[in-house]
PDB file of C-alpha atoms and ligand atoms in Angstrom:
ATOM      1  CA  GLN W   1       0.000   0.000   0.000  1.00  0.00           C
ATOM      2  CA  ALA W   2       3.046   2.223   0.068  1.00  0.00           C
ATOM      3  CA  LYS W   3       2.414   2.935  -3.567  1.00  0.00           C
ATOM      4  CA  THR W   4      -0.953   4.531  -2.923  1.00  0.00           C
ATOM      5  CA  GLU W   5       0.566   6.867  -0.342  1.00  0.00           C
ATOM      6  CA  GLY W   6       3.223   8.105  -2.754  1.00  0.00           C
ATOM      7  CA  ARG W   7       6.942   7.415  -2.691  1.00  0.00           C
ATOM      8  CA  ASN W   8       7.566   9.411   0.466  1.00  0.00           C
ATOM      9  CA  ALA W   9       5.529   6.908   2.366  1.00  0.00           C
ATOM     10  CA  ILE W  10       8.216   4.287   2.221  1.00  0.00           C
ATOM     11  CA  ARG W  11      10.181   4.766   5.393  1.00  0.00           C
ATOM     12  CA  PHE W  12      12.855   2.655   6.904  1.00  0.00           C
ATOM     13  CA  TYR W  13      13.320   3.003  10.546  1.00  0.00           C
ATOM     14  CA  ASP W  14      15.852   0.838  12.211  1.00  0.00           C
ATOM     15  CA  PRO W  15      16.640   2.279  15.639  1.00  0.00           C
ATOM     16  CA  GLU W  16      19.945   0.436  15.838  1.00  0.00           C
ATOM     17  CA  MET W  17      21.105   1.711  12.487  1.00  0.00           C
ATOM     18  CA  GLN W  18      19.924   5.191  13.397  1.00  0.00           C
ATOM     19  CA  ALA W  19      21.936   5.071  16.632  1.00  0.00           C
ATOM     20  CA  ALA W  20      25.018   3.921  14.757  1.00  0.00           C
ATOM     21  CA  ILE W  21      24.677   6.763  12.252  1.00  0.00           C
ATOM     22  CA  GLU W  22      24.332   9.309  15.048  1.00  0.00           C
ATOM     23  CA  ALA W  23      27.300   7.893  16.959  1.00  0.00           C
ATOM     24  CA  ARG W  24      29.429   8.168  13.842  1.00  0.00           C
ATOM     25  CA  ALA W  25      28.303  11.743  13.268  1.00  0.00           C
ATOM     26  CA  ASP W  26      29.250  12.573  16.870  1.00  0.00           C
ATOM     27  CA  ILE W  27      32.705  11.072  16.515  1.00  0.00           C
ATOM     28  CA  GLU W  28      33.147  12.886  13.220  1.00  0.00           C
ATOM     29  CA  ASP W  29      32.318  16.206  14.907  1.00  0.00           C
ATOM     30  CA  GLU W  30      34.728  15.456  17.702  1.00  0.00           C
ATOM     31  CA  LEU W  31      37.455  14.410  15.301  1.00  0.00           C
ATOM     32  CA  ARG W  32      36.930  17.648  13.402  1.00  0.00           C
ATOM     33  CA  GLN W  33      37.589  19.613  16.611  1.00  0.00           C
ATOM     34  CA  ALA W  34      40.381  17.431  17.937  1.00  0.00           C
ATOM     35  CA  LEU W  35      43.161  19.371  16.187  1.00  0.00           C
ATOM     36  CA  ASP W  36      41.957  22.744  17.522  1.00  0.00           C
ATOM     37  CA  LYS W  37      41.525  21.271  20.961  1.00  0.00           C
ATOM     38  CA  GLN W  38      45.060  19.845  20.812  1.00  0.00           C
ATOM     39  CA  GLN W  39      43.911  16.325  21.578  1.00  0.00           C
ATOM     40  CA  PHE W  40      46.383  14.540  19.323  1.00  0.00           C
ATOM     41  CA  ARG W  41      49.549  13.037  20.758  1.00  0.00           C
ATOM     42  CA  LEU W  42      52.509  11.370  19.155  1.00  0.00           C
ATOM     43  CA  HIS W  43      54.000   8.260  20.657  1.00  0.00           C
ATOM     44  CA  TYR W  44      57.490   7.150  19.731  1.00  0.00           C
ATOM     45  CA  GLN W  45      58.522   3.543  19.236  1.00  0.00           C
ATOM     46  CA  ILE W  46      62.221   2.868  19.144  1.00  0.00           C
ATOM     47  CA  GLN W  47      63.989   1.095  16.281  1.00  0.00           C
ATOM     48  CA  VAL W  48      67.266  -0.612  17.142  1.00  0.00           C
ATOM     49  CA  ASP W  49      70.167  -2.439  15.503  1.00  0.00           C
ATOM     50  CA  SER W  50      71.541  -5.917  16.279  1.00  0.00           C
ATOM     51  CA  LEU W  51      73.344  -4.619  19.350  1.00  0.00           C
ATOM     52  CA  GLY W  52      70.248  -2.879  20.651  1.00  0.00           C
ATOM     53  CA  ARG W  53      71.584   0.561  19.781  1.00  0.00           C
ATOM     54  CA  PRO W  54      68.906   3.119  18.893  1.00  0.00           C
ATOM     55  CA  LEU W  55      68.550   3.924  15.194  1.00  0.00           C
ATOM     56  CA  GLY W  56      65.494   6.117  15.529  1.00  0.00           C
ATOM     57  CA  ALA W  57      61.777   5.810  16.067  1.00  0.00           C
ATOM     58  CA  GLU W  58      58.435   5.534  14.356  1.00  0.00           C
ATOM     59  CA  VAL W  59      55.887   8.149  15.377  1.00  0.00           C
ATOM     60  CA  LEU W  60      52.445   6.737  16.069  1.00  0.00           C
ATOM     61  CA  LEU W  61      49.392   8.927  16.426  1.00  0.00           C
ATOM     62  CA  ARG W  62      47.044   8.815  19.422  1.00  0.00           C
ATOM     63  CA  TRP W  63      43.842  10.728  20.108  1.00  0.00           C
ATOM     64  CA  GLU W  64      43.446  11.741  23.713  1.00  0.00           C
ATOM     65  CA  HIS W  65      39.686  11.876  23.927  1.00  0.00           C
ATOM     66  CA  PRO W  66      38.255  13.632  27.019  1.00  0.00           C
ATOM     67  CA  VAL W  67      35.810  10.774  27.674  1.00  0.00           C
ATOM     68  CA  ARG W  68      37.026   7.795  25.693  1.00  0.00           C
ATOM     69  CA  GLY W  69      40.646   8.143  26.805  1.00  0.00           C
ATOM     70  CA  LEU W  70      43.541   7.313  24.500  1.00  0.00           C
ATOM     71  CA  VAL W  71      42.034   6.237  21.167  1.00  0.00           C
ATOM     72  CA  SER W  72      44.184   4.100  18.886  1.00  0.00           C
ATOM     73  CA  PRO W  73      44.674   5.056  15.238  1.00  0.00           C
ATOM     74  CA  ALA W  74      42.909   1.927  13.984  1.00  0.00           C
ATOM     75  CA  GLN W  75      39.733   3.412  15.463  1.00  0.00           C
ATOM     76  CA  PHE W  76      39.901   6.859  13.879  1.00  0.00           C
ATOM     77  CA  ILE W  77      42.298   6.857  10.894  1.00  0.00           C
ATOM     78  CA  PRO W  78      39.687   5.222   8.614  1.00  0.00           C
ATOM     79  CA  LEU W  79      37.153   7.913   9.566  1.00  0.00           C
ATOM     80  CA  ALA W  80      39.802  10.593   9.117  1.00  0.00           C
ATOM     81  CA  GLU W  81      40.457   9.156   5.650  1.00  0.00           C
ATOM     82  CA  ASP W  82      36.765   9.117   4.698  1.00  0.00           C
ATOM     83  CA  THR W  83      36.194  12.698   5.808  1.00  0.00           C
ATOM     84  CA  GLY W  84      39.400  14.170   4.412  1.00  0.00           C
ATOM     85  CA  LEU W  85      40.439  15.156   7.932  1.00  0.00           C
ATOM     86  CA  ILE W  86      43.522  13.029   7.435  1.00  0.00           C
ATOM     87  CA  VAL W  87      45.037  15.893   5.429  1.00  0.00           C
ATOM     88  CA  PRO W  88      45.271  18.464   8.259  1.00  0.00           C
ATOM     89  CA  ILE W  89      45.906  15.725  10.834  1.00  0.00           C
ATOM     90  CA  GLY W  90      48.697  14.221   8.731  1.00  0.00           C
ATOM     91  CA  LEU W  91      50.233  17.647   8.264  1.00  0.00           C
ATOM     92  CA  TRP W  92      50.228  18.149  12.029  1.00  0.00           C
ATOM     93  CA  VAL W  93      51.986  14.791  12.491  1.00  0.00           C
ATOM     94  CA  LEU W  94      54.631  15.752   9.949  1.00  0.00           C
ATOM     95  CA  GLN W  95      55.177  19.184  11.516  1.00  0.00           C
ATOM     96  CA  THR W  96      55.422  17.766  15.017  1.00  0.00           C
ATOM     97  CA  ALA W  97      57.817  15.018  13.945  1.00  0.00           C
ATOM     98  CA  CYS W  98      60.060  17.476  12.079  1.00  0.00           C
ATOM     99  CA  ALA W  99      60.111  19.875  15.047  1.00  0.00           C
ATOM    100  CA  GLN W 100      61.260  16.923  17.152  1.00  0.00           C
ATOM    101  CA  LEU W 101      63.979  15.999  14.670  1.00  0.00           C
ATOM    102  CA  LYS W 102      65.220  19.575  14.817  1.00  0.00           C
ATOM    103  CA  ALA W 103      65.295  19.474  18.620  1.00  0.00           C
ATOM    104  CA  TRP W 104      67.241  16.189  18.567  1.00  0.00           C
ATOM    105  CA  GLN W 105      69.763  17.684  16.167  1.00  0.00           C
ATOM    106  CA  GLN W 106      70.944  20.023  18.938  1.00  0.00           C
ATOM    107  CA  ASP W 107      72.123  17.132  21.094  1.00  0.00           C
ATOM    108  CA  ALA W 108      75.066  14.844  20.308  1.00  0.00           C
ATOM    109  CA  MET W 109      73.272  11.844  21.794  1.00  0.00           C
ATOM    110  CA  THR W 110      70.181  12.181  19.608  1.00  0.00           C
ATOM    111  CA  ARG W 111      71.340  13.953  16.481  1.00  0.00           C
ATOM    112  CA  ASP W 112      71.575  10.852  14.258  1.00  0.00           C
ATOM    113  CA  LEU W 113      68.171   9.422  15.189  1.00  0.00           C
ATOM    114  CA  THR W 114      65.725   9.035  12.318  1.00  0.00           C
ATOM    115  CA  LEU W 115      61.966   9.488  12.524  1.00  0.00           C
ATOM    116  CA  ALA W 116      59.533   7.442  10.475  1.00  0.00           C
ATOM    117  CA  VAL W 117      56.154   9.021   9.755  1.00  0.00           C
ATOM    118  CA  ASN W 118      53.136   7.112   8.418  1.00  0.00           C
ATOM    119  CA  VAL W 119      51.554   8.716   5.399  1.00  0.00           C
ATOM    120  CA  SER W 120      48.041   7.782   4.364  1.00  0.00           C
ATOM    121  CA  ALA W 121      46.618   7.567   0.855  1.00  0.00           C
ATOM    122  CA  GLY W 122      44.462  10.695   1.121  1.00  0.00           C
ATOM    123  CA  GLN W 123      47.444  12.696   2.273  1.00  0.00           C
ATOM    124  CA  PHE W 124      49.862  11.409  -0.333  1.00  0.00           C
ATOM    125  CA  ARG W 125      47.331  11.973  -3.142  1.00  0.00           C
ATOM    126  CA  GLN W 126      47.109  15.706  -2.353  1.00  0.00           C
ATOM    127  CA  PRO W 127      48.370  17.562  -5.450  1.00  0.00           C
ATOM    128  CA  ASP W 128      50.573  19.718  -3.215  1.00  0.00           C
ATOM    129  CA  PHE W 129      51.908  16.956  -0.972  1.00  0.00           C
ATOM    130  CA  VAL W 130      55.477  17.425  -2.199  1.00  0.00           C
ATOM    131  CA  ALA W 131      55.281  21.168  -1.518  1.00  0.00           C
ATOM    132  CA  GLN W 132      53.893  20.433   1.956  1.00  0.00           C
ATOM    133  CA  VAL W 133      56.811  18.190   2.822  1.00  0.00           C
ATOM    134  CA  GLN W 134      59.252  20.741   1.473  1.00  0.00           C
ATOM    135  CA  SER W 135      57.805  23.636   3.449  1.00  0.00           C
ATOM    136  CA  VAL W 136      57.579  21.615   6.664  1.00  0.00           C
ATOM    137  CA  LEU W 137      61.260  20.754   6.286  1.00  0.00           C
ATOM    138  CA  LEU W 138      62.188  24.371   5.626  1.00  0.00           C
ATOM    139  CA  GLU W 139      60.073  25.750   8.466  1.00  0.00           C
ATOM    140  CA  SER W 140      61.330  23.222  10.984  1.00  0.00           C
ATOM    141  CA  GLY W 141      64.970  23.166   9.957  1.00  0.00           C
ATOM    142  CA  ALA W 142      64.956  19.370  10.295  1.00  0.00           C
ATOM    143  CA  LYS W 143      67.593  17.469   8.380  1.00  0.00           C
ATOM    144  CA  PRO W 144      65.701  15.774   5.505  1.00  0.00           C
ATOM    145  CA  SER W 145      67.919  12.683   5.572  1.00  0.00           C
ATOM    146  CA  LEU W 146      66.605  11.862   9.040  1.00  0.00           C
ATOM    147  CA  LEU W 147      62.980  11.854   7.924  1.00  0.00           C
ATOM    148  CA  LYS W 148      61.496   8.634   6.601  1.00  0.00           C
ATOM    149  CA  LEU W 149      58.012   8.406   5.104  1.00  0.00           C
ATOM    150  CA  GLU W 150      56.175   5.103   5.434  1.00  0.00           C
ATOM    151  CA  LEU W 151      53.891   4.159   2.562  1.00  0.00           C
ATOM    152  CA  THR W 152      51.788   1.031   2.112  1.00  0.00           C
ATOM    153  CA  GLU W 153      51.442  -1.183  -0.917  1.00  0.00           C
ATOM    154  CA  SER W 154      47.730  -0.493  -1.427  1.00  0.00           C
ATOM    155  CA  MET W 155      48.164   3.299  -1.550  1.00  0.00           C
ATOM    156  CA  VAL W 156      51.140   3.075  -3.860  1.00  0.00           C
ATOM    157  CA  LEU W 157      49.313   0.864  -6.337  1.00  0.00           C
ATOM    158  CA  LYS W 158      46.320   3.161  -6.713  1.00  0.00           C
ATOM    159  CA  ASN W 159      48.257   5.293  -9.148  1.00  0.00           C
ATOM    160  CA  VAL W 160      51.737   3.987  -9.731  1.00  0.00           C
ATOM    161  CA  GLU W 161      52.893   6.720 -12.093  1.00  0.00           C
ATOM    162  CA  ASP W 162      51.802   9.530  -9.786  1.00  0.00           C
ATOM    163  CA  THR W 163      53.371   7.705  -6.862  1.00  0.00           C
ATOM    164  CA  ILE W 164      56.717   7.323  -8.585  1.00  0.00           C
ATOM    165  CA  THR W 165      56.774  10.982  -9.662  1.00  0.00           C
ATOM    166  CA  LYS W 166      55.986  12.205  -6.158  1.00  0.00           C
ATOM    167  CA  MET W 167      58.446   9.841  -4.521  1.00  0.00           C
ATOM    168  CA  ARG W 168      61.226  11.013  -6.836  1.00  0.00           C
ATOM    169  CA  GLU W 169      60.497  14.653  -6.071  1.00  0.00           C
ATOM    170  CA  ILE W 170      60.466  14.012  -2.339  1.00  0.00           C
ATOM    171  CA  LYS W 171      63.657  11.982  -2.536  1.00  0.00           C
ATOM    172  CA  LEU W 172      65.315  14.958  -4.220  1.00  0.00           C
ATOM    173  CA  LEU W 173      64.646  16.837  -0.988  1.00  0.00           C
ATOM    174  CA  GLY W 174      66.719  14.187   0.800  1.00  0.00           C
ATOM    175  CA  VAL W 175      63.846  12.316   2.461  1.00  0.00           C
ATOM    176  CA  SER W 176      63.724   8.509   2.365  1.00  0.00           C
ATOM    177  CA  PHE W 177      60.902   6.005   1.950  1.00  0.00           C
ATOM    178  CA  SER W 178      59.970   2.801   3.699  1.00  0.00           C
ATOM    179  CA  MET W 179      57.348   0.313   2.523  1.00  0.00           C
ATOM    180  CA  ASP W 180      55.231  -0.479   5.587  1.00  0.00           C
ATOM    181  CA  ASP W 181      53.419  -3.783   6.259  1.00  0.00           C
ATOM    182  CA  PHE W 182      55.336  -5.374   3.433  1.00  0.00           C
ATOM    183  CA  GLY W 183      53.855  -8.599   2.117  1.00  0.00           C
ATOM    184  CA  THR W 184      50.265  -7.891   3.170  1.00  0.00           C
ATOM    185  CA  GLY W 185      49.290  -5.957   0.032  1.00  0.00           C
ATOM    186  CA  TYR W 186      49.272  -6.819  -3.603  1.00  0.00           C
ATOM    187  CA  SER W 187      52.401  -5.209  -4.938  1.00  0.00           C
ATOM    188  CA  SER W 188      54.039  -7.151  -7.705  1.00  0.00           C
ATOM    189  CA  LEU W 189      57.784  -7.325  -8.010  1.00  0.00           C
ATOM    190  CA  GLN W 190      57.349  -5.409 -11.256  1.00  0.00           C
ATOM    191  CA  TYR W 191      56.198  -2.339  -9.311  1.00  0.00           C
ATOM    192  CA  LEU W 192      58.529  -2.860  -6.428  1.00  0.00           C
ATOM    193  CA  LYS W 193      61.478  -2.665  -8.767  1.00  0.00           C
ATOM    194  CA  ARG W 194      60.299   0.705 -10.090  1.00  0.00           C
ATOM    195  CA  LEU W 195      59.562   2.431  -6.800  1.00  0.00           C
ATOM    196  CA  PRO W 196      62.413   4.564  -5.442  1.00  0.00           C
ATOM    197  CA  LEU W 197      62.278   2.927  -2.005  1.00  0.00           C
ATOM    198  CA  ASP W 198      65.018   2.889   0.609  1.00  0.00           C
ATOM    199  CA  GLN W 199      63.615   0.369   3.038  1.00  0.00           C
ATOM    200  CA  ILE W 200      61.142  -2.457   3.362  1.00  0.00           C
ATOM    201  CA  LYS W 201      59.400  -3.152   6.623  1.00  0.00           C
ATOM    202  CA  ILE W 202      58.580  -6.814   7.162  1.00  0.00           C
ATOM    203  CA  ASP W 203      55.014  -6.970   8.450  1.00  0.00           C
ATOM    204  CA  GLN W 204      54.450  -8.193  11.978  1.00  0.00           C
ATOM    205  CA  SER W 205      52.106 -10.923  10.740  1.00  0.00           C
ATOM    206  CA  PHE W 206      55.134 -12.770   9.307  1.00  0.00           C
ATOM    207  CA  VAL W 207      57.335 -12.056  12.315  1.00  0.00           C
ATOM    208  CA  ARG W 208      54.823 -13.395  14.853  1.00  0.00           C
ATOM    209  CA  ASP W 209      55.381 -17.100  14.118  1.00  0.00           C
ATOM    210  CA  VAL W 210      58.697 -16.871  12.338  1.00  0.00           C
ATOM    211  CA  THR W 211      60.365 -19.278  14.770  1.00  0.00           C
ATOM    212  CA  SER W 212      57.566 -21.870  14.723  1.00  0.00           C
ATOM    213  CA  ASP W 213      55.906 -21.712  11.313  1.00  0.00           C
ATOM    214  CA  PRO W 214      58.139 -22.889   8.447  1.00  0.00           C
ATOM    215  CA  ASN W 215      56.024 -20.940   5.943  1.00  0.00           C
ATOM    216  CA  ASP W 216      56.530 -17.667   7.771  1.00  0.00           C
ATOM    217  CA  ALA W 217      60.212 -18.444   8.143  1.00  0.00           C
ATOM    218  CA  ALA W 218      60.465 -19.019   4.385  1.00  0.00           C
ATOM    219  CA  ILE W 219      58.568 -15.829   3.588  1.00  0.00           C
ATOM    220  CA  VAL W 220      60.746 -13.760   5.894  1.00  0.00           C
ATOM    221  CA  GLN W 221      63.940 -15.219   4.463  1.00  0.00           C
ATOM    222  CA  THR W 222      62.675 -14.534   0.951  1.00  0.00           C
ATOM    223  CA  ILE W 223      61.807 -10.929   1.761  1.00  0.00           C
ATOM    224  CA  ILE W 224      65.241 -10.379   3.273  1.00  0.00           C
ATOM    225  CA  ALA W 225      66.980 -11.968   0.270  1.00  0.00           C
ATOM    226  CA  MET W 226      64.907  -9.829  -2.070  1.00  0.00           C
ATOM    227  CA  THR W 227      65.761  -6.590  -0.262  1.00  0.00           C
ATOM    228  CA  GLN W 228      69.426  -7.512  -0.438  1.00  0.00           C
ATOM    229  CA  ALA W 229      69.168  -8.234  -4.158  1.00  0.00           C
ATOM    230  CA  LEU W 230      67.423  -4.908  -4.736  1.00  0.00           C
ATOM    231  CA  GLY W 231      69.897  -3.018  -2.567  1.00  0.00           C
ATOM    232  CA  LEU W 232      67.258  -2.000  -0.039  1.00  0.00           C
ATOM    233  CA  ASN W 233      67.372  -1.670   3.686  1.00  0.00           C
ATOM    234  CA  VAL W 234      65.187  -4.001   5.737  1.00  0.00           C
ATOM    235  CA  ILE W 235      63.564  -3.669   9.151  1.00  0.00           C
ATOM    236  CA  ALA W 236      61.221  -6.040  10.985  1.00  0.00           C
ATOM    237  CA  GLU W 237      58.228  -4.793  12.945  1.00  0.00           C
ATOM    238  CA  GLY W 238      56.339  -6.544  15.723  1.00  0.00           C
ATOM    239  CA  VAL W 239      59.449  -8.158  17.198  1.00  0.00           C
ATOM    240  CA  GLU W 240      58.347  -9.419  20.610  1.00  0.00           C
ATOM    241  CA  THR W 241      60.838 -12.132  21.543  1.00  0.00           C
ATOM    242  CA  ALA W 242      64.596 -12.578  21.563  1.00  0.00           C
ATOM    243  CA  ALA W 243      64.122 -15.732  19.466  1.00  0.00           C
ATOM    244  CA  GLN W 244      62.432 -13.711  16.714  1.00  0.00           C
ATOM    245  CA  ARG W 245      65.163 -11.084  16.864  1.00  0.00           C
ATOM    246  CA  ASP W 246      67.880 -13.756  16.669  1.00  0.00           C
ATOM    247  CA  PHE W 247      66.228 -15.497  13.715  1.00  0.00           C
ATOM    248  CA  LEU W 248      65.932 -12.227  11.806  1.00  0.00           C
ATOM    249  CA  ASP W 249      69.464 -11.191  12.649  1.00  0.00           C
ATOM    250  CA  LYS W 250      70.886 -14.554  11.605  1.00  0.00           C
ATOM    251  CA  HIS W 251      69.108 -14.294   8.253  1.00  0.00           C
ATOM    252  CA  GLY W 252      70.311 -10.795   7.431  1.00  0.00           C
ATOM    253  CA  CYS W 253      67.786  -8.386   8.941  1.00  0.00           C
ATOM    254  CA  HIS W 254      69.627  -6.141  11.377  1.00  0.00           C
ATOM    255  CA  ALA W 255      67.033  -3.510  12.276  1.00  0.00           C
ATOM    256  CA  PHE W 256      64.130  -4.160  14.610  1.00  0.00           C
ATOM    257  CA  GLN W 257      61.043  -2.577  16.082  1.00  0.00           C
ATOM    258  CA  GLY W 258      58.682  -4.177  18.570  1.00  0.00           C
ATOM    259  CA  TYR W 259      57.582  -4.732  22.135  1.00  0.00           C
ATOM    260  CA  LEU W 260      60.814  -6.640  22.865  1.00  0.00           C
ATOM    261  CA  PHE W 261      62.521  -3.254  22.870  1.00  0.00           C
ATOM    262  CA  SER W 262      59.653  -0.943  23.783  1.00  0.00           C
ATOM    263  CA  LYS W 263      56.016  -0.179  23.134  1.00  0.00           C
ATOM    264  CA  PRO W 264      55.253   3.203  21.574  1.00  0.00           C
ATOM    265  CA  VAL W 265      55.616   5.734  24.414  1.00  0.00           C
ATOM    266  CA  PRO W 266      55.215   9.486  24.956  1.00  0.00           C
ATOM    267  CA  LEU W 267      58.226  11.622  24.116  1.00  0.00           C
ATOM    268  CA  GLU W 268      59.415  12.137  27.710  1.00  0.00           C
ATOM    269  CA  GLN W 269      59.496   8.401  28.271  1.00  0.00           C
ATOM    270  CA  PHE W 270      61.255   7.823  24.970  1.00  0.00           C
ATOM    271  CA  ALA W 271      63.902  10.392  25.835  1.00  0.00           C
ATOM    272  CA  ALA W 272      64.367   8.848  29.268  1.00  0.00           C
ATOM    273  CA  SER W 273      64.842   5.391  27.741  1.00  0.00           C
ATOM    274  CA  LEU W 274      67.706   6.705  25.611  1.00  0.00           C
ATOM    275  CA  ARG W 275      69.628   7.762  28.703  1.00  0.00           C
TER     276      ARG W 275
HETATM  277  P1  C2E J   1      51.930   0.594  11.502  1.00  0.00           P
HETATM  278  O1  C2E J   1      52.473   1.810  10.857  1.00  0.00           O
HETATM  279  O2  C2E J   1      52.195  -0.705  10.845  1.00  0.00           O
HETATM  280  O3  C2E J   1      52.481   0.633  12.985  1.00  0.00           O
HETATM  281  C1  C2E J   1      52.825  -0.490  13.735  1.00  0.00           C
HETATM  282  C2  C2E J   1      51.752  -0.874  14.707  1.00  0.00           C
HETATM  283  O4  C2E J   1      52.141  -2.063  15.385  1.00  0.00           O
HETATM  284  C3  C2E J   1      51.516   0.173  15.807  1.00  0.00           C
HETATM  285  O5  C2E J   1      50.135   0.138  16.155  1.00  0.00           O
HETATM  286  C4  C2E J   1      52.372  -0.373  16.948  1.00  0.00           C
HETATM  287  O6  C2E J   1      51.945   0.066  18.211  1.00  0.00           O
HETATM  288  C5  C2E J   1      52.169  -1.833  16.775  1.00  0.00           C
HETATM  289  N1  C2E J   1      53.291  -2.614  17.322  1.00  0.00           N
HETATM  290  C6  C2E J   1      54.566  -2.238  17.427  1.00  0.00           C
HETATM  291  N2  C2E J   1      55.336  -3.220  17.949  1.00  0.00           N
HETATM  292  C7  C2E J   1      54.508  -4.257  18.169  1.00  0.00           C
HETATM  293  C8  C2E J   1      54.710  -5.583  18.701  1.00  0.00           C
HETATM  294  O7  C2E J   1      55.811  -5.998  19.053  1.00  0.00           O
HETATM  295  N3  C2E J   1      53.615  -6.371  18.762  1.00  0.00           N
HETATM  296  C9  C2E J   1      52.377  -5.963  18.359  1.00  0.00           C
HETATM  297  N4  C2E J   1      51.361  -6.802  18.472  1.00  0.00           N
HETATM  298  N5  C2E J   1      52.156  -4.718  17.852  1.00  0.00           N
HETATM  299  C10 C2E J   1      53.209  -3.880  17.759  1.00  0.00           C
HETATM  300  P2  C2E J   1      49.313   1.474  16.347  1.00  0.00           P
HETATM  301  O8  C2E J   1      50.149   2.497  17.023  1.00  0.00           O
HETATM  302  O9  C2E J   1      48.008   1.099  16.953  1.00  0.00           O
HETATM  303  O10 C2E J   1      49.078   1.964  14.864  1.00  0.00           O
HETATM  304  C11 C2E J   1      48.291   1.219  13.971  1.00  0.00           C
HETATM  305  C12 C2E J   1      48.371   1.763  12.583  1.00  0.00           C
HETATM  306  O11 C2E J   1      47.769   3.053  12.493  1.00  0.00           O
HETATM  307  C13 C2E J   1      49.775   1.955  12.066  1.00  0.00           C
HETATM  308  O12 C2E J   1      50.312   0.725  11.646  1.00  0.00           O
HETATM  309  C14 C2E J   1      49.550   2.924  10.938  1.00  0.00           C
HETATM  310  O13 C2E J   1      49.105   2.257   9.783  1.00  0.00           O
HETATM  311  C15 C2E J   1      48.404   3.782  11.475  1.00  0.00           C
HETATM  312  N6  C2E J   1      48.964   5.034  12.003  1.00  0.00           N
HETATM  313  C16 C2E J   1      49.532   5.298  13.195  1.00  0.00           C
HETATM  314  N7  C2E J   1      49.929   6.577  13.278  1.00  0.00           N
HETATM  315  C17 C2E J   1      49.611   7.151  12.090  1.00  0.00           C
HETATM  316  C18 C2E J   1      49.767   8.479  11.543  1.00  0.00           C
HETATM  317  O14 C2E J   1      50.337   9.398  12.150  1.00  0.00           O
HETATM  318  N8  C2E J   1      49.297   8.676  10.270  1.00  0.00           N
HETATM  319  C19 C2E J   1      48.710   7.670   9.547  1.00  0.00           C
HETATM  320  N9  C2E J   1      48.283   7.947   8.323  1.00  0.00           N
HETATM  321  N10 C2E J   1      48.561   6.429  10.029  1.00  0.00           N
HETATM  322  C20 C2E J   1      48.992   6.172  11.288  1.00  0.00           C
HETATM  323 MG1   MG J   2      54.161   2.328  10.092  1.00  0.00          MG
HETATM  324 MG1   MG J   3      53.469  -1.642   9.824  1.00  0.00          MG
HETATM  325 MG1   MG J   4      50.265  -2.285  10.410  1.00  0.00          MG
END
């Protein structure tokens, strides 16, 4: 009988769906204000060499929500991507990381530390992304060679030509690139060969069972061999045990990141751990 009442008569009302839509709208509003309200924090997770010496850190974003507490990026980065908020948020991350690099450059103990910054697809696809990186470097006075941008396979593959052009331009500034979560995407070796990468980051899903699962062990060894053949640097993420570290080290991966060394921590704690 909906037909007789006209098309406006067809109504869907699902209270649960309605509640979910409203909750999302609320979070979106809050996320929109989070930058102004200075609710974002950067945590630093150390990266070390075979002897446990610090090489640098990866900066990982946190949202300090007044009610929800510390919100992890998995819970808000997708929404930030969908809404375009990732662009100003990502810029803030880059600015904050570069200011930190500059501060570290003043101290002999910290001046060689690198910082790795995650870049998301929406950010990288900005037509002026290269100019943004350049001006952040200039404004901060950070040494470009100490800044590393982490890309993922899926974002790189969306437009390979544009990606390569942008990467080349950014590399001319002196910045380096790491391929995050390597092995979880779809990148073919054909593309990998063409990308001006400096480093490959072995995904934690392969590291987890590397000492017990022969398949993971084979994959990890293959990734390491491939990086060596291509002249790339390699680092493993998600290293939680000494056995994993030893396996990786023995097979040619000499840079590590994971809970074995430290969880991501606020800056003060990171600085204290260096001393
Ligand atoms: P990712 O870049 O692959 O970062 C590594 C994630 O693994 C981090 O999660 C880190 O806390 C976690 N992790 C490190 N070591 C270990 C370990 O030994 N064991 C286990 N189980 N986990 C470990 P987190 O901080 O929750 O970040 C999740 C993801 O969110 C990141 O994955 C990255 O894709 C994204 N993300 C974080 N910060 C930013 C940012 O500033 N911008 C963008 N675009 N994405 C970010
Ligand atoms: Mg990363
Ligand atoms: Mg990763
Ligand atoms: Mg990951």
